Short mmCIF file of C-alpha atoms in Angstrom, two decimals:
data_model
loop_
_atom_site.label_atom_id
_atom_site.label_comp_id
_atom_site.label_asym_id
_atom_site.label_seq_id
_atom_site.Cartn_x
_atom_site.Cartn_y
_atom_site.Cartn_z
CA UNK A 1 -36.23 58.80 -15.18
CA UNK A 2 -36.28 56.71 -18.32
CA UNK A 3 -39.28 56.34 -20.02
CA UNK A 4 -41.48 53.80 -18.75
CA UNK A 5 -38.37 52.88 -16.71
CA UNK A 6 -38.80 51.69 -13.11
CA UNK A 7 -36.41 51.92 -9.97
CA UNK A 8 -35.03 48.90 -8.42
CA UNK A 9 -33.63 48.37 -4.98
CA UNK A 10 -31.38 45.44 -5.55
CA UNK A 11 -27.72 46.24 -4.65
CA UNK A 12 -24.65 44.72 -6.35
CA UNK A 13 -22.98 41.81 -5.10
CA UNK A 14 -19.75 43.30 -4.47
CA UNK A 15 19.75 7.84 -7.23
CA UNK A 16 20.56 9.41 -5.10
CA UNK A 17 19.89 9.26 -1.03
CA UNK A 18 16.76 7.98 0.10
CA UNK A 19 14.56 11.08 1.28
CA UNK A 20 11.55 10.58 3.83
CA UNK A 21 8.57 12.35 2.69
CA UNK A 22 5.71 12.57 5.51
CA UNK A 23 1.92 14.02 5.04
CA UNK A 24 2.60 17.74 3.52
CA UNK A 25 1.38 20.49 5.55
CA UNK A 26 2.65 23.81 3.81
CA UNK A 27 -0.28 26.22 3.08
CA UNK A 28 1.41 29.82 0.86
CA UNK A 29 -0.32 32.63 2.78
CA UNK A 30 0.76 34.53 -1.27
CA UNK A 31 -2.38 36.42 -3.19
CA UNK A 32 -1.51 37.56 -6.07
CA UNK A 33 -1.46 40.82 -7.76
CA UNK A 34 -3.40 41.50 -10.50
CA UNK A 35 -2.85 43.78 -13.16
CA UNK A 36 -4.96 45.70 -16.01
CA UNK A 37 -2.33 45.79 -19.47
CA UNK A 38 -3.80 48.43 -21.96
CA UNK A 39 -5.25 46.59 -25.15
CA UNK A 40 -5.00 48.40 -28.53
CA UNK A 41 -8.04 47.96 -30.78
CA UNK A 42 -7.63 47.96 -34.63
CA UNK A 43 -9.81 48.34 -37.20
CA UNK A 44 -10.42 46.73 -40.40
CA UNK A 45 -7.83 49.11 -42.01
CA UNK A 46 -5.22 48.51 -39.29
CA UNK A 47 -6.15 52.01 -37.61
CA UNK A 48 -5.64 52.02 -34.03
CA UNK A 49 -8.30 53.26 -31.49
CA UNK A 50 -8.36 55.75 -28.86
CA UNK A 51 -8.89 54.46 -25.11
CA UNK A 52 -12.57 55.72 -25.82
CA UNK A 53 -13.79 52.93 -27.48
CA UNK A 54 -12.24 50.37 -25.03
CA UNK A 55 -14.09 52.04 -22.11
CA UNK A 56 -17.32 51.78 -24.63
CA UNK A 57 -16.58 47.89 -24.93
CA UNK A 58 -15.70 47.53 -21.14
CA UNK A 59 -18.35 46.04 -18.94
CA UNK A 60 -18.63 48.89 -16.33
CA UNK A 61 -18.81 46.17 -13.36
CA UNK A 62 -16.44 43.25 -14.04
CA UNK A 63 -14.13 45.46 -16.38
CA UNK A 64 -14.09 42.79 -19.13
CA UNK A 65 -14.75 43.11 -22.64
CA UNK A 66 -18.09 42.45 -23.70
CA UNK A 67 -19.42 40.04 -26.05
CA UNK A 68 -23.20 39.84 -27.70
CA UNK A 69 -25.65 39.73 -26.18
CA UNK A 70 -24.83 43.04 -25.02
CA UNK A 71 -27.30 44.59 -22.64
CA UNK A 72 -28.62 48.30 -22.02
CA UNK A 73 -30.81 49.57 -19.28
CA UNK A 74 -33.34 52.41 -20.78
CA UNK A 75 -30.96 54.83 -20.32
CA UNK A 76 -28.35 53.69 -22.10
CA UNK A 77 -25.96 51.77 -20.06
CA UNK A 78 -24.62 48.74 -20.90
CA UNK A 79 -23.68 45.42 -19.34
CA UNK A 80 -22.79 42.42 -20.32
CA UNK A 81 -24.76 39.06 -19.90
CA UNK A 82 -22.70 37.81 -16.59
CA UNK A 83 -22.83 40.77 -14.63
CA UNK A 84 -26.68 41.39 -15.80
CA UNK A 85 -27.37 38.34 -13.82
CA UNK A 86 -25.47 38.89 -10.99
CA UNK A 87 -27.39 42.38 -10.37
CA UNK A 88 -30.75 40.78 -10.61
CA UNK A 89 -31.43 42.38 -13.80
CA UNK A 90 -31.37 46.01 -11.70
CA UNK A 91 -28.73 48.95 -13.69
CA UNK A 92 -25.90 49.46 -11.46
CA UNK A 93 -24.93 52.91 -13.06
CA UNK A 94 -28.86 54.23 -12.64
CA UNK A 95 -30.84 51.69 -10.55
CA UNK A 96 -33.71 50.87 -13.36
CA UNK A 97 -34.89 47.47 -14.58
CA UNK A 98 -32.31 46.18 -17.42
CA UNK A 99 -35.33 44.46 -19.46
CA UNK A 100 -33.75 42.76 -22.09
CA UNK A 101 -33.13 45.77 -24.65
CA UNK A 102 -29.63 44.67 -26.81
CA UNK A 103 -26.98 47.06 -27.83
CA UNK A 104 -27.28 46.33 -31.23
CA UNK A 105 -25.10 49.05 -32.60
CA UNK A 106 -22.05 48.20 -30.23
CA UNK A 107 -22.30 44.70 -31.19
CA UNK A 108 -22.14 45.93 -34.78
CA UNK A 109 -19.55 48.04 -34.06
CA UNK A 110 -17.31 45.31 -32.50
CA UNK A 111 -17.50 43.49 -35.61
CA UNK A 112 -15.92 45.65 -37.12
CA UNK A 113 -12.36 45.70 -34.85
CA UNK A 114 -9.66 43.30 -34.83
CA UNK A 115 -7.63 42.84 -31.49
CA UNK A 116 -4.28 41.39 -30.00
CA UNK A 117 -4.23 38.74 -27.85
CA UNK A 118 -4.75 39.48 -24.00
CA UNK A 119 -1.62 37.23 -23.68
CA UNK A 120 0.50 39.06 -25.65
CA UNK A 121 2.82 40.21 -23.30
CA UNK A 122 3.24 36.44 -22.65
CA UNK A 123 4.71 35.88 -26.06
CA UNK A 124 1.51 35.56 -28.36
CA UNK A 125 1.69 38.56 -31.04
CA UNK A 126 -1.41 37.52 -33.08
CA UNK A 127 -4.96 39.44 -33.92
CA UNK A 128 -8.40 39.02 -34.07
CA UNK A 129 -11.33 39.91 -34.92
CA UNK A 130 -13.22 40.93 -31.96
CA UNK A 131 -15.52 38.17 -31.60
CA UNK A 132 -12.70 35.34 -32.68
CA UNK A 133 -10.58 36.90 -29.99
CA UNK A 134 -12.25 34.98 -26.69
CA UNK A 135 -12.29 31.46 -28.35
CA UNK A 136 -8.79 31.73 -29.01
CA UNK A 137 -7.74 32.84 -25.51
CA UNK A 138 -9.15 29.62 -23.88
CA UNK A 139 -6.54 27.88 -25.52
CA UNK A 140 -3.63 29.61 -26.39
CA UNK A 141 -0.70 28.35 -25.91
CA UNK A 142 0.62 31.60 -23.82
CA UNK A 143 -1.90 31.73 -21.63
CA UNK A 144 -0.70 31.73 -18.05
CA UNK A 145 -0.25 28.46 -15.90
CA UNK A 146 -2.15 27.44 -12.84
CA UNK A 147 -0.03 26.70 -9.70
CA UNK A 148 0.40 22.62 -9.33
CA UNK A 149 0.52 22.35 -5.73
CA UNK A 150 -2.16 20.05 -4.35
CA UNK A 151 -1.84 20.86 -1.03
CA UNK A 152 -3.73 24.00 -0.69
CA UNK A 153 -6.45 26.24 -2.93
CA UNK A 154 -3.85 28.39 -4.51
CA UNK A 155 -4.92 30.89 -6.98
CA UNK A 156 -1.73 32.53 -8.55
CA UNK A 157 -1.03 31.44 -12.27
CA UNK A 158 1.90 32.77 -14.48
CA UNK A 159 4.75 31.30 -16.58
CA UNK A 160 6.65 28.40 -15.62
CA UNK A 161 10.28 29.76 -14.36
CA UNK A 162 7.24 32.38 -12.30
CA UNK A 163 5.39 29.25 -11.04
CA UNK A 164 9.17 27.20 -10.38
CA UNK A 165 10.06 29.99 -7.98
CA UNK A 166 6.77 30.72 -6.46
CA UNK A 167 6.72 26.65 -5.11
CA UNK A 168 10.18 27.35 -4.18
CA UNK A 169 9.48 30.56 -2.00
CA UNK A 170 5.67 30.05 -1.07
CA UNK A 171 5.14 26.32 -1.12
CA UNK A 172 8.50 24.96 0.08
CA UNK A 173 8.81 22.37 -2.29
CA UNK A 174 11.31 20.03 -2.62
CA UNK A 175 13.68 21.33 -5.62
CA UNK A 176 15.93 17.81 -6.84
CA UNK A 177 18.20 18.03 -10.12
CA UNK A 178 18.29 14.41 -12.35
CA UNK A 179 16.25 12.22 -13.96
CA UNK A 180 16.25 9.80 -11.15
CA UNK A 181 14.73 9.64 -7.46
CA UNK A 182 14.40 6.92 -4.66
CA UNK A 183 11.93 8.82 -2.44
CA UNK A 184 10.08 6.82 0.96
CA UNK A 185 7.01 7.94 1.85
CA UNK A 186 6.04 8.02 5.52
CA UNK A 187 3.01 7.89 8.09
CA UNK A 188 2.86 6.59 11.32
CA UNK A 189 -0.99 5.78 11.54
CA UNK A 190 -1.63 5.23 7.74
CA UNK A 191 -4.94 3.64 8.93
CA UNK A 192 -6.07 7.20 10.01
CA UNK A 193 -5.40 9.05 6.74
CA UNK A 194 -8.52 8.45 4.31
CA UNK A 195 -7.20 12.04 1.74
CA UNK A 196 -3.61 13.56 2.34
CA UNK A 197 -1.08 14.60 -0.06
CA UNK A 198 2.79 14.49 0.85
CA UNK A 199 4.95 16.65 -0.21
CA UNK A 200 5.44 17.76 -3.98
CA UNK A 201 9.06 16.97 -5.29
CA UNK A 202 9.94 19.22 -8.82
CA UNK A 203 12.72 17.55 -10.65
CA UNK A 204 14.85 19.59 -13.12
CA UNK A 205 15.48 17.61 -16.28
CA UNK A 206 16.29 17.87 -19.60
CA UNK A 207 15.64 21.50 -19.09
CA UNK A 208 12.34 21.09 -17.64
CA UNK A 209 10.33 20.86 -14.57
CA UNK A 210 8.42 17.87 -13.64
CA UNK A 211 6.07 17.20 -10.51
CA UNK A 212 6.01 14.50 -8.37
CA UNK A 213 2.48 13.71 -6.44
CA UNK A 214 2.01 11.39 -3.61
CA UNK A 215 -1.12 11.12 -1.98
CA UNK A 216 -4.04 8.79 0.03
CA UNK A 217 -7.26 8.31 -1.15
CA UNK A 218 -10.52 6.51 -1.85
CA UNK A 219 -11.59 4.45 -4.58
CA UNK A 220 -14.95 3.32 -3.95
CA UNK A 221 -14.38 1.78 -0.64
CA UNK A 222 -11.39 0.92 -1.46
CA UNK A 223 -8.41 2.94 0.36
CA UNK A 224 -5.37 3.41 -1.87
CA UNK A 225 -2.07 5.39 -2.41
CA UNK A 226 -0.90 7.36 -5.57
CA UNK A 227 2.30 8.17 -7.17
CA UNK A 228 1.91 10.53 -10.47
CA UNK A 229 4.33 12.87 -12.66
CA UNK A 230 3.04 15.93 -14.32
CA UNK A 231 5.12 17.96 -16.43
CA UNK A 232 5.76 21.87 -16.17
CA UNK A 233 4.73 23.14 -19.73
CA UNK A 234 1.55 22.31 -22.68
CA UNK A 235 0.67 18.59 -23.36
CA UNK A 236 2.37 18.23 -26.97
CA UNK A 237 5.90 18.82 -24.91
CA UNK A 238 4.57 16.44 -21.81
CA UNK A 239 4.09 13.98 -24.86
CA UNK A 240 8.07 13.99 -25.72
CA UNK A 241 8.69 12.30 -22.26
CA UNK A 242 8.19 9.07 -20.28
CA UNK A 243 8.44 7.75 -16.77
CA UNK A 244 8.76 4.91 -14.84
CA UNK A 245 7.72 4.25 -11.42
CA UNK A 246 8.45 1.27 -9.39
CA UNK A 247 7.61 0.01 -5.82
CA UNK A 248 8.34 -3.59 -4.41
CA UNK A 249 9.78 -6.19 -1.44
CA UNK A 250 9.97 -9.14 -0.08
CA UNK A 251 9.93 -10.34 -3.83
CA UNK A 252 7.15 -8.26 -5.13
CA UNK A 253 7.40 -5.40 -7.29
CA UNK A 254 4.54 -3.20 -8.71
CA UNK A 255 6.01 -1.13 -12.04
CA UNK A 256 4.23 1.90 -13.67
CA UNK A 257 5.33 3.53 -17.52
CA UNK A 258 3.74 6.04 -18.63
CA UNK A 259 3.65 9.84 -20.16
CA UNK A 260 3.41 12.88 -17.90
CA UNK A 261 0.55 14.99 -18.15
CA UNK A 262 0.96 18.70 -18.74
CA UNK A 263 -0.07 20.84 -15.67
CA UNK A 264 -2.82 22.08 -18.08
CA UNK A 265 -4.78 19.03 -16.62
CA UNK A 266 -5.73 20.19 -13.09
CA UNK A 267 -4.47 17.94 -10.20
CA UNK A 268 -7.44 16.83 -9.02
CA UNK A 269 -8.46 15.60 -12.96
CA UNK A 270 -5.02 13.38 -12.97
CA UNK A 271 -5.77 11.70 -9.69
CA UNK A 272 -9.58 11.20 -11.02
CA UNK A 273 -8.23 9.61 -14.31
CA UNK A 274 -6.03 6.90 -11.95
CA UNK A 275 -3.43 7.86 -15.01
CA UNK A 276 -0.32 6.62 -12.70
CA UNK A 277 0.78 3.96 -9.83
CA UNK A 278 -2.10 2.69 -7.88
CA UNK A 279 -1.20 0.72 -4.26
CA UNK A 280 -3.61 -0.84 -2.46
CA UNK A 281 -3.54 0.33 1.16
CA UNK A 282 -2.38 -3.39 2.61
CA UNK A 283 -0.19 -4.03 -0.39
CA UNK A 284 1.23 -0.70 0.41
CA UNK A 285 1.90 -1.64 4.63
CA UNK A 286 2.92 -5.11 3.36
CA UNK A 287 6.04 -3.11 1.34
CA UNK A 288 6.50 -1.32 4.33
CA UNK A 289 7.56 -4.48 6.06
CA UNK A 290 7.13 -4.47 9.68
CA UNK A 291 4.12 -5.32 11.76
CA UNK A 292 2.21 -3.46 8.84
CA UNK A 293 1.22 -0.38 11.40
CA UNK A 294 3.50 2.31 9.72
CA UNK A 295 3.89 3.62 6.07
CA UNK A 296 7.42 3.33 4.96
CA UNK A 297 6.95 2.68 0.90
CA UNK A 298 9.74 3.39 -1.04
CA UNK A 299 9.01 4.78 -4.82
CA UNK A 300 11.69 5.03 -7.08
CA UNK A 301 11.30 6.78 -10.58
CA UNK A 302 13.11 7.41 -13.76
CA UNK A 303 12.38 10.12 -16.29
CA UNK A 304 13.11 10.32 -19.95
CA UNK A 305 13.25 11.68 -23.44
CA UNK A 306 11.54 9.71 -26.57
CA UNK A 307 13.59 10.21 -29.14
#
């Protein structure tokens, strides 16, 4: 026993033809794999460590590398500051009260190294230094994309042709080639959906991927449909396109232009924004035509390149 150390009994927390698009119900079943790639550490000199000092660095519990204030319990073993809180402050290597003693000398130490980028098997071949390293990560531009499907709480991320084929294979997506689309959007009791997404449509153009939303929701009290694009890559590319997206009858005709936002920007933040077509519910059923008791709304889109 430490001393003056005392036992704890927490445990761990371990254009073309119209297609009819109804409410989507697809659900991927997928969980992805993740992997650990080795990181080389490098001094100030350029020297390359052994594997020793990344297990010295490496939170014991949550395996990632940690960053002042670093934490030890009296007998010497570190954590960092997320996983001291999710113990309850109790040493998951020895069981004692953490206190709130600081590694000083590995936090001077990790000054002293410069590192790669986690992403750098992603494309991004710059280093470092080891406290420069995590502030660059949340934004670099190789960092892996979240999956843009609406319809479901999925968790994989990767690069975009990964992400094109997982919504191919595990979403079921509709997969168009063009710059053009004359979609209809259907629901027999529209008056009964108050949030529900149709299906996502991923057009291949110019090169690129770009998604198509469609869904009912609430604003306020008011009950409303939405037709967005988002585009498959970072937002200074999304900024080199535009859209257009047009519904109308009977005389009437509702037009939206705008630029696609970058898949960066979650789907949930888009829809929050109201950055694309807004329908009123009854303006929607009154494009429908009919007796106004069935959703039939056309949307037809064109995408292009700014020069």
């Amino acid at each position: 026993m430490a001393p003056g150390g005392s036992a704890c009994k927490e445990v761990v927390e371990s254009l073309p033809t119209v297609v009819d698009y109804d409410v989507a119900t697809t659900k991927t079943e997928s969980n992805p794999t993740t992997t650990k790639s080795s990181v080389g550490f490098i001094g100030k000199h350029g020297v390359h460590s052994n594997n020793g000092v990344y297990e010295l660095l490496e939170c014991p519990l949550c395996r990632n590398l940690m960053h002042p204030p670093i934490h030890q319990c009296p007998n010497g073993h570190t954590l960092c500051l997320n996983c001291k809180i999710r113990v309850h402050n109790c040493c998951p290597s020895c069981w004692y009260d953490l206190g709130n003693i600081r590694c000083l000398a590995l936090e001077k130490f990790a000054e002293s190294l410069e590192l790669p980028c986690k992403y750098q098997n992603l494309g991004c071949h710059d280093i470092f230094p080891y406290y420069s390293k995590l502030k660059h990560e949340q934004h670099c531009r190789f960092r892996p994309y979240n999956c843009p499907y609406a319809g479901s709480d999925c968790s994989i991320t990767g690069d975009i042709p990964t992400l094109v084929a997982h919504l191919k294979d595990d979403h079921k997506v509709d997969m168009q080639d063009g710059c053009t689309f004359n979609h209809r959007y259907v629901k027999l009791n529209p008056h009964e959906v108050e949030n529900a997404t149709w299906m996502l449509t991923v057009f291949n153009c110019f090169g690129k991927q770009f998604c198509l939303h469609f869904e009912a929701f609430q604003i306020g009290v008011a009950h409303v449909y939405m037709a967005f694009l988002r585009f498959m890559g970072d937002d200074k590319e999304a900024k080199m396109f535009s859209y257009s997206l047009e519904v109308g009858a009977n005389g009437r005709k509702l037009i939206w232009q705008g630029i696609p936002r970058s898949i960066r920007d979650s789907h949930s933040k888009v829809r929050d924004s109201q950055d694309g077509l807004i329908i009123q519910r009854n303006l929607a059923l009154f494009f429908s035509g009919g007796d106004r008791q069935e959703l039939k709304l056309r949307v037809t889109g064109r995408i292009w390149k700014e020069e």
